[in-house]
């Protein structure tokens, strides 16, 4: 059992205690960040005259070697070490001897782990942002193809007013765009370097924290050493933002599941994204969408766990904080997997244009427009509402649409109706008259598509 702190102890740690305490099983995930952080630390120590240039060179070469070998798979991570930090340091000492023992000068594992986690999370936030951008690309392409695909818009899951597929998907475009903004905000707020905070109270060595921060691409050093080692706000913010991403994906999944059902038949999921039933030969199940919806719970759970873990912790570092890793890693894997798979599923989905249009035409989605027609001919809206309500009732009794009533039938209920009522309540007329920005009308939609296309071209991915 390789551990860094045997000096003051007289007994061996109990094996079970040792295992319970150890984090190597999961923190090896950020070995690269740990090594890069150590390299920056060593460069700074040498610049400050705390290490000699020769020591710097020896340690850096040792760390580079460890990085290369772990990556190449020739240096297996020894799980009997307590954590990744201990593994790297003991391997370094094995390989280069005494100079390796100076690596940890002016540093504690508390500021080290705070740094490693931040470096790791920065990379992951950038990746999630990139995946969201790809998903936005898929959505936008479908939107551009479907500005004339009419479908019912729903409230209370009841057909309400006609929209287009472009407009419906445009709602999700806005959601995932905000999700990207949240990634950028979190990145900016967390991007300060905790190294140099030591165990909790800084250090007596003359460290140049600005320099370390700069080497590692941070906007500067953190300003309070106690906060630096015990701040996990950025993880909570990230899990909250991830929960929102999952909530969006889950709503979208729910719609895909509904739309793919026999009752709707608005879409057909690709075979590659569906599964069969072991007993019912006719089945083609939307498992991927269901799993995305289901996995949302895991990510919400991680957020709740993290908030609960942090709520009673006195300043500064406490071991409870080690619990952040497995939760966060699982949430990251889940979110990344769900965004990618959902994007693939969406990109291969077949939209059944005729079924959507037919559904919009049946279900009185043009009833508001029939009332608006009367209003435009001087009938007060409340009266118009009543008149159209009676027309709808007649249609329901006959099992027809408003479009199928004869002019005589219209005029029997209100003499204001003329032949042009039919044009006024055509689904495409209803949609295209809604032409203010944000509405589904063709011109308004084209303007939004232009704005969103420009966003895709101009909106940089998050960089250091
Ligand atoms: N494995 C620990 C963690 O993840 C690293 C910090 C350990 N510090 C300490 N004083 N035991 O939080």
mmCIF file with all atom_site columns, C-alpha atoms in Angstrom, residues 217-353:
data_model
loop_
_atom_site.group_PDB
_atom_site.id
_atom_site.type_symbol
_atom_site.label_atom_id
_atom_site.label_alt_id
_atom_site.label_comp_id
_atom_site.label_asym_id
_atom_site.label_entity_id
_atom_site.label_seq_id
_atom_site.pdbx_PDB_ins_code
_atom_site.Cartn_x
_atom_site.Cartn_y
_atom_site.Cartn_z
_atom_site.occupancy
_atom_site.B_iso_or_equiv
_atom_site.pdbx_formal_charge
_atom_site.auth_seq_id
_atom_site.auth_comp_id
_atom_site.auth_asym_id
_atom_site.auth_atom_id
_atom_site.pdbx_PDB_model_num
ATOM 1   C CA . UNK A 1 217 ? -4.883  28.877  -19.324 1.00 0.00 ? 217 UNK A CA 1
ATOM 2   C CA . UNK A 1 218 ? -6.753  30.335  -16.357 1.00 0.00 ? 218 UNK A CA 1
ATOM 3   C CA . UNK A 1 219 ? -7.871  33.951  -16.190 1.00 0.00 ? 219 UNK A CA 1
ATOM 4   C CA . UNK A 1 220 ? -5.936  34.388  -12.945 1.00 0.00 ? 220 UNK A CA 1
ATOM 5   C CA . UNK A 1 221 ? -5.441  32.875  -9.489  1.00 0.00 ? 221 UNK A CA 1
ATOM 6   C CA . UNK A 1 222 ? -8.321  32.422  -7.031  1.00 0.00 ? 222 UNK A CA 1
ATOM 7   C CA . UNK A 1 223 ? -8.360  35.037  -4.261  1.00 0.00 ? 223 UNK A CA 1
ATOM 8   C CA . UNK A 1 224 ? -9.071  33.076  -1.096  1.00 0.00 ? 224 UNK A CA 1
ATOM 9   C CA . UNK A 1 225 ? -7.119  29.951  -0.258  1.00 0.00 ? 225 UNK A CA 1
ATOM 10  C CA . UNK A 1 226 ? -9.818  28.454  1.985   1.00 0.00 ? 226 UNK A CA 1
ATOM 11  C CA . UNK A 1 227 ? -12.454 28.883  -0.695  1.00 0.00 ? 227 UNK A CA 1
ATOM 12  C CA . UNK A 1 228 ? -10.056 27.576  -3.357  1.00 0.00 ? 228 UNK A CA 1
ATOM 13  C CA . UNK A 1 229 ? -9.759  24.135  -1.773  1.00 0.00 ? 229 UNK A CA 1
ATOM 14  C CA . UNK A 1 230 ? -13.391 23.802  -0.805  1.00 0.00 ? 230 UNK A CA 1
ATOM 15  C CA . UNK A 1 231 ? -15.281 25.415  -3.680  1.00 0.00 ? 231 UNK A CA 1
ATOM 16  C CA . UNK A 1 232 ? -17.393 22.934  -5.609  1.00 0.00 ? 232 UNK A CA 1
ATOM 17  C CA . UNK A 1 233 ? -19.908 25.541  -6.824  1.00 0.00 ? 233 UNK A CA 1
ATOM 18  C CA . UNK A 1 234 ? -18.879 25.066  -10.424 1.00 0.00 ? 234 UNK A CA 1
ATOM 19  C CA . UNK A 1 235 ? -19.755 21.358  -10.194 1.00 0.00 ? 235 UNK A CA 1
ATOM 20  C CA . UNK A 1 236 ? -23.172 22.189  -8.822  1.00 0.00 ? 236 UNK A CA 1
ATOM 21  C CA . UNK A 1 237 ? -23.692 24.768  -11.553 1.00 0.00 ? 237 UNK A CA 1
ATOM 22  C CA . UNK A 1 238 ? -22.596 22.289  -14.170 1.00 0.00 ? 238 UNK A CA 1
ATOM 23  C CA . UNK A 1 239 ? -24.886 19.564  -12.827 1.00 0.00 ? 239 UNK A CA 1
ATOM 24  C CA . UNK A 1 240 ? -27.754 22.068  -12.792 1.00 0.00 ? 240 UNK A CA 1
ATOM 25  C CA . UNK A 1 241 ? -27.015 23.017  -16.395 1.00 0.00 ? 241 UNK A CA 1
ATOM 26  C CA . UNK A 1 242 ? -26.708 19.319  -17.291 1.00 0.00 ? 242 UNK A CA 1
ATOM 27  C CA . UNK A 1 243 ? -30.055 18.677  -15.619 1.00 0.00 ? 243 UNK A CA 1
ATOM 28  C CA . UNK A 1 244 ? -31.578 21.359  -17.813 1.00 0.00 ? 244 UNK A CA 1
ATOM 29  C CA . UNK A 1 245 ? -30.021 19.813  -20.930 1.00 0.00 ? 245 UNK A CA 1
ATOM 30  C CA . UNK A 1 246 ? -31.448 16.438  -19.909 1.00 0.00 ? 246 UNK A CA 1
ATOM 31  C CA . UNK A 1 247 ? -34.846 17.987  -19.226 1.00 0.00 ? 247 UNK A CA 1
ATOM 32  C CA . UNK A 1 248 ? -34.822 19.412  -22.766 1.00 0.00 ? 248 UNK A CA 1
ATOM 33  C CA . UNK A 1 249 ? -33.706 16.113  -24.275 1.00 0.00 ? 249 UNK A CA 1
ATOM 34  C CA . UNK A 1 250 ? -36.321 14.308  -22.236 1.00 0.00 ? 250 UNK A CA 1
ATOM 35  C CA . UNK A 1 251 ? -39.156 16.525  -23.459 1.00 0.00 ? 251 UNK A CA 1
ATOM 36  C CA . UNK A 1 252 ? -37.950 16.124  -27.025 1.00 0.00 ? 252 UNK A CA 1
ATOM 37  C CA . UNK A 1 253 ? -37.702 12.350  -26.493 1.00 0.00 ? 253 UNK A CA 1
ATOM 38  C CA . UNK A 1 254 ? -41.225 12.258  -25.161 1.00 0.00 ? 254 UNK A CA 1
ATOM 39  C CA . UNK A 1 255 ? -42.438 13.972  -28.331 1.00 0.00 ? 255 UNK A CA 1
ATOM 40  C CA . UNK A 1 256 ? -40.465 11.610  -30.542 1.00 0.00 ? 256 UNK A CA 1
ATOM 41  C CA . UNK A 1 257 ? -42.037 8.671   -28.702 1.00 0.00 ? 257 UNK A CA 1
ATOM 42  C CA . UNK A 1 258 ? -45.529 10.108  -29.132 1.00 0.00 ? 258 UNK A CA 1
ATOM 43  C CA . UNK A 1 259 ? -44.937 11.026  -32.754 1.00 0.00 ? 259 UNK A CA 1
ATOM 44  C CA . UNK A 1 260 ? -43.562 7.592   -33.503 1.00 0.00 ? 260 UNK A CA 1
ATOM 45  C CA . UNK A 1 261 ? -46.591 5.889   -31.965 1.00 0.00 ? 261 UNK A CA 1
ATOM 46  C CA . UNK A 1 262 ? -49.291 4.232   -34.010 1.00 0.00 ? 262 UNK A CA 1
ATOM 47  C CA . UNK A 1 263 ? -51.759 6.904   -32.978 1.00 0.00 ? 263 UNK A CA 1
ATOM 48  C CA . UNK A 1 264 ? -49.688 9.823   -34.299 1.00 0.00 ? 264 UNK A CA 1
ATOM 49  C CA . UNK A 1 265 ? -47.481 8.368   -37.032 1.00 0.00 ? 265 UNK A CA 1
ATOM 50  C CA . UNK A 1 266 ? -45.855 11.780  -37.544 1.00 0.00 ? 266 UNK A CA 1
ATOM 51  C CA . UNK A 1 267 ? -42.411 10.227  -37.768 1.00 0.00 ? 267 UNK A CA 1
ATOM 52  C CA . UNK A 1 268 ? -40.705 6.961   -38.393 1.00 0.00 ? 268 UNK A CA 1
ATOM 53  C CA . UNK A 1 269 ? -37.558 6.282   -36.414 1.00 0.00 ? 269 UNK A CA 1
ATOM 54  C CA . UNK A 1 270 ? -34.755 4.674   -38.322 1.00 0.00 ? 270 UNK A CA 1
ATOM 55  C CA . UNK A 1 271 ? -34.284 0.941   -37.782 1.00 0.00 ? 271 UNK A CA 1
ATOM 56  C CA . UNK A 1 272 ? -30.795 1.643   -36.469 1.00 0.00 ? 272 UNK A CA 1
ATOM 57  C CA . UNK A 1 273 ? -32.325 3.629   -33.596 1.00 0.00 ? 273 UNK A CA 1
ATOM 58  C CA . UNK A 1 274 ? -35.165 1.252   -32.773 1.00 0.00 ? 274 UNK A CA 1
ATOM 59  C CA . UNK A 1 275 ? -35.400 -2.167  -31.227 1.00 0.00 ? 275 UNK A CA 1
ATOM 60  C CA . UNK A 1 276 ? -37.787 -5.060  -31.576 1.00 0.00 ? 276 UNK A CA 1
ATOM 61  C CA . UNK A 1 277 ? -39.785 -7.056  -29.081 1.00 0.00 ? 277 UNK A CA 1
ATOM 62  C CA . UNK A 1 278 ? -38.845 -10.609 -28.134 1.00 0.00 ? 278 UNK A CA 1
ATOM 63  C CA . UNK A 1 279 ? -42.490 -11.673 -28.239 1.00 0.00 ? 279 UNK A CA 1
ATOM 64  C CA . UNK A 1 280 ? -44.489 -9.239  -30.398 1.00 0.00 ? 280 UNK A CA 1
ATOM 65  C CA . UNK A 1 281 ? -43.238 -9.439  -33.988 1.00 0.00 ? 281 UNK A CA 1
ATOM 66  C CA . UNK A 1 282 ? -44.949 -6.205  -35.107 1.00 0.00 ? 282 UNK A CA 1
ATOM 67  C CA . UNK A 1 283 ? -43.069 -3.992  -32.622 1.00 0.00 ? 283 UNK A CA 1
ATOM 68  C CA . UNK A 1 284 ? -40.493 -1.341  -33.397 1.00 0.00 ? 284 UNK A CA 1
ATOM 69  C CA . UNK A 1 285 ? -39.756 0.375   -30.140 1.00 0.00 ? 285 UNK A CA 1
ATOM 70  C CA . UNK A 1 286 ? -38.250 3.831   -29.571 1.00 0.00 ? 286 UNK A CA 1
ATOM 71  C CA . UNK A 1 287 ? -35.843 2.572   -26.898 1.00 0.00 ? 287 UNK A CA 1
ATOM 72  C CA . UNK A 1 288 ? -33.192 5.211   -27.440 1.00 0.00 ? 288 UNK A CA 1
ATOM 73  C CA . UNK A 1 289 ? -35.640 8.058   -26.836 1.00 0.00 ? 289 UNK A CA 1
ATOM 74  C CA . UNK A 1 290 ? -36.986 6.195   -23.803 1.00 0.00 ? 290 UNK A CA 1
ATOM 75  C CA . UNK A 1 291 ? -33.502 5.704   -22.400 1.00 0.00 ? 291 UNK A CA 1
ATOM 76  C CA . UNK A 1 292 ? -32.638 9.360   -22.838 1.00 0.00 ? 292 UNK A CA 1
ATOM 77  C CA . UNK A 1 293 ? -35.858 10.245  -21.022 1.00 0.00 ? 293 UNK A CA 1
ATOM 78  C CA . UNK A 1 294 ? -35.038 7.698   -18.333 1.00 0.00 ? 294 UNK A CA 1
ATOM 79  C CA . UNK A 1 295 ? -31.435 8.727   -17.803 1.00 0.00 ? 295 UNK A CA 1
ATOM 80  C CA . UNK A 1 296 ? -32.573 12.251  -16.980 1.00 0.00 ? 296 UNK A CA 1
ATOM 81  C CA . UNK A 1 297 ? -33.272 10.961  -13.481 1.00 0.00 ? 297 UNK A CA 1
ATOM 82  C CA . UNK A 1 298 ? -29.640 9.975   -12.971 1.00 0.00 ? 298 UNK A CA 1
ATOM 83  C CA . UNK A 1 299 ? -28.404 13.457  -13.758 1.00 0.00 ? 299 UNK A CA 1
ATOM 84  C CA . UNK A 1 300 ? -31.006 15.114  -11.507 1.00 0.00 ? 300 UNK A CA 1
ATOM 85  C CA . UNK A 1 301 ? -29.891 12.641  -8.839  1.00 0.00 ? 301 UNK A CA 1
ATOM 86  C CA . UNK A 1 302 ? -26.259 13.706  -9.198  1.00 0.00 ? 302 UNK A CA 1
ATOM 87  C CA . UNK A 1 303 ? -27.252 17.343  -8.698  1.00 0.00 ? 303 UNK A CA 1
ATOM 88  C CA . UNK A 1 304 ? -29.229 16.523  -5.556  1.00 0.00 ? 304 UNK A CA 1
ATOM 89  C CA . UNK A 1 305 ? -26.416 14.342  -4.186  1.00 0.00 ? 305 UNK A CA 1
ATOM 90  C CA . UNK A 1 306 ? -23.827 17.035  -4.755  1.00 0.00 ? 306 UNK A CA 1
ATOM 91  C CA . UNK A 1 307 ? -25.940 19.750  -3.133  1.00 0.00 ? 307 UNK A CA 1
ATOM 92  C CA . UNK A 1 308 ? -26.595 17.473  -0.172  1.00 0.00 ? 308 UNK A CA 1
ATOM 93  C CA . UNK A 1 309 ? -22.950 16.460  0.185   1.00 0.00 ? 309 UNK A CA 1
ATOM 94  C CA . UNK A 1 310 ? -21.847 20.088  0.309   1.00 0.00 ? 310 UNK A CA 1
ATOM 95  C CA . UNK A 1 311 ? -24.494 21.500  2.614   1.00 0.00 ? 311 UNK A CA 1
ATOM 96  C CA . UNK A 1 312 ? -22.945 20.671  5.976   1.00 0.00 ? 312 UNK A CA 1
ATOM 97  C CA . UNK A 1 313 ? -19.252 20.932  5.240   1.00 0.00 ? 313 UNK A CA 1
ATOM 98  C CA . UNK A 1 314 ? -17.346 23.412  7.403   1.00 0.00 ? 314 UNK A CA 1
ATOM 99  C CA . UNK A 1 315 ? -14.422 25.233  5.835   1.00 0.00 ? 315 UNK A CA 1
ATOM 100 C CA . UNK A 1 316 ? -12.099 24.201  4.383   1.00 0.00 ? 316 UNK A CA 1
ATOM 101 C CA . UNK A 1 317 ? -11.341 20.817  2.725   1.00 0.00 ? 317 UNK A CA 1
ATOM 102 C CA . UNK A 1 318 ? -13.115 17.747  4.108   1.00 0.00 ? 318 UNK A CA 1
ATOM 103 C CA . UNK A 1 319 ? -13.023 14.265  2.707   1.00 0.00 ? 319 UNK A CA 1
ATOM 104 C CA . UNK A 1 320 ? -16.737 14.377  1.904   1.00 0.00 ? 320 UNK A CA 1
ATOM 105 C CA . UNK A 1 321 ? -15.700 16.315  -1.169  1.00 0.00 ? 321 UNK A CA 1
ATOM 106 C CA . UNK A 1 322 ? -14.074 13.256  -2.682  1.00 0.00 ? 322 UNK A CA 1
ATOM 107 C CA . UNK A 1 323 ? -17.669 12.122  -3.318  1.00 0.00 ? 323 UNK A CA 1
ATOM 108 C CA . UNK A 1 324 ? -17.938 14.757  -6.071  1.00 0.00 ? 324 UNK A CA 1
ATOM 109 C CA . UNK A 1 325 ? -16.069 12.657  -8.589  1.00 0.00 ? 325 UNK A CA 1
ATOM 110 C CA . UNK A 1 326 ? -18.109 9.542   -9.273  1.00 0.00 ? 326 UNK A CA 1
ATOM 111 C CA . UNK A 1 327 ? -21.319 11.565  -9.444  1.00 0.00 ? 327 UNK A CA 1
ATOM 112 C CA . UNK A 1 328 ? -19.899 14.132  -11.780 1.00 0.00 ? 328 UNK A CA 1
ATOM 113 C CA . UNK A 1 329 ? -18.146 11.607  -13.994 1.00 0.00 ? 329 UNK A CA 1
ATOM 114 C CA . UNK A 1 330 ? -21.323 9.585   -14.373 1.00 0.00 ? 330 UNK A CA 1
ATOM 115 C CA . UNK A 1 331 ? -23.327 12.706  -15.182 1.00 0.00 ? 331 UNK A CA 1
ATOM 116 C CA . UNK A 1 332 ? -20.770 13.779  -17.789 1.00 0.00 ? 332 UNK A CA 1
ATOM 117 C CA . UNK A 1 333 ? -20.809 10.370  -19.483 1.00 0.00 ? 333 UNK A CA 1
ATOM 118 C CA . UNK A 1 334 ? -24.583 10.285  -19.417 1.00 0.00 ? 334 UNK A CA 1
ATOM 119 C CA . UNK A 1 335 ? -25.070 13.771  -20.837 1.00 0.00 ? 335 UNK A CA 1
ATOM 120 C CA . UNK A 1 336 ? -22.492 13.327  -23.578 1.00 0.00 ? 336 UNK A CA 1
ATOM 121 C CA . UNK A 1 337 ? -23.904 9.956   -24.582 1.00 0.00 ? 337 UNK A CA 1
ATOM 122 C CA . UNK A 1 338 ? -27.467 11.248  -24.626 1.00 0.00 ? 338 UNK A CA 1
ATOM 123 C CA . UNK A 1 339 ? -26.708 14.344  -26.713 1.00 0.00 ? 339 UNK A CA 1
ATOM 124 C CA . UNK A 1 340 ? -24.811 12.285  -29.320 1.00 0.00 ? 340 UNK A CA 1
ATOM 125 C CA . UNK A 1 341 ? -27.335 9.494   -29.555 1.00 0.00 ? 341 UNK A CA 1
ATOM 126 C CA . UNK A 1 342 ? -30.278 11.835  -29.651 1.00 0.00 ? 342 UNK A CA 1
ATOM 127 C CA . UNK A 1 343 ? -28.630 13.794  -32.476 1.00 0.00 ? 343 UNK A CA 1
ATOM 128 C CA . UNK A 1 344 ? -28.068 10.599  -34.442 1.00 0.00 ? 344 UNK A CA 1
ATOM 129 C CA . UNK A 1 345 ? -31.632 9.493   -33.901 1.00 0.00 ? 345 UNK A CA 1
ATOM 130 C CA . UNK A 1 346 ? -33.019 12.864  -34.985 1.00 0.00 ? 346 UNK A CA 1
ATOM 131 C CA . UNK A 1 347 ? -30.812 13.075  -38.073 1.00 0.00 ? 347 UNK A CA 1
ATOM 132 C CA . UNK A 1 348 ? -32.088 9.702   -39.342 1.00 0.00 ? 348 UNK A CA 1
ATOM 133 C CA . UNK A 1 349 ? -35.765 10.221  -38.512 1.00 0.00 ? 349 UNK A CA 1
ATOM 134 C CA . UNK A 1 350 ? -38.255 10.274  -41.397 1.00 0.00 ? 350 UNK A CA 1
ATOM 135 C CA . UNK A 1 351 ? -40.894 12.970  -41.029 1.00 0.00 ? 351 UNK A CA 1
ATOM 136 C CA . UNK A 1 352 ? -44.256 11.993  -42.494 1.00 0.00 ? 352 UNK A CA 1
ATOM 137 C CA . UNK A 1 353 ? -45.298 15.295  -43.981 1.00 0.00 ? 353 UNK A CA 1
#
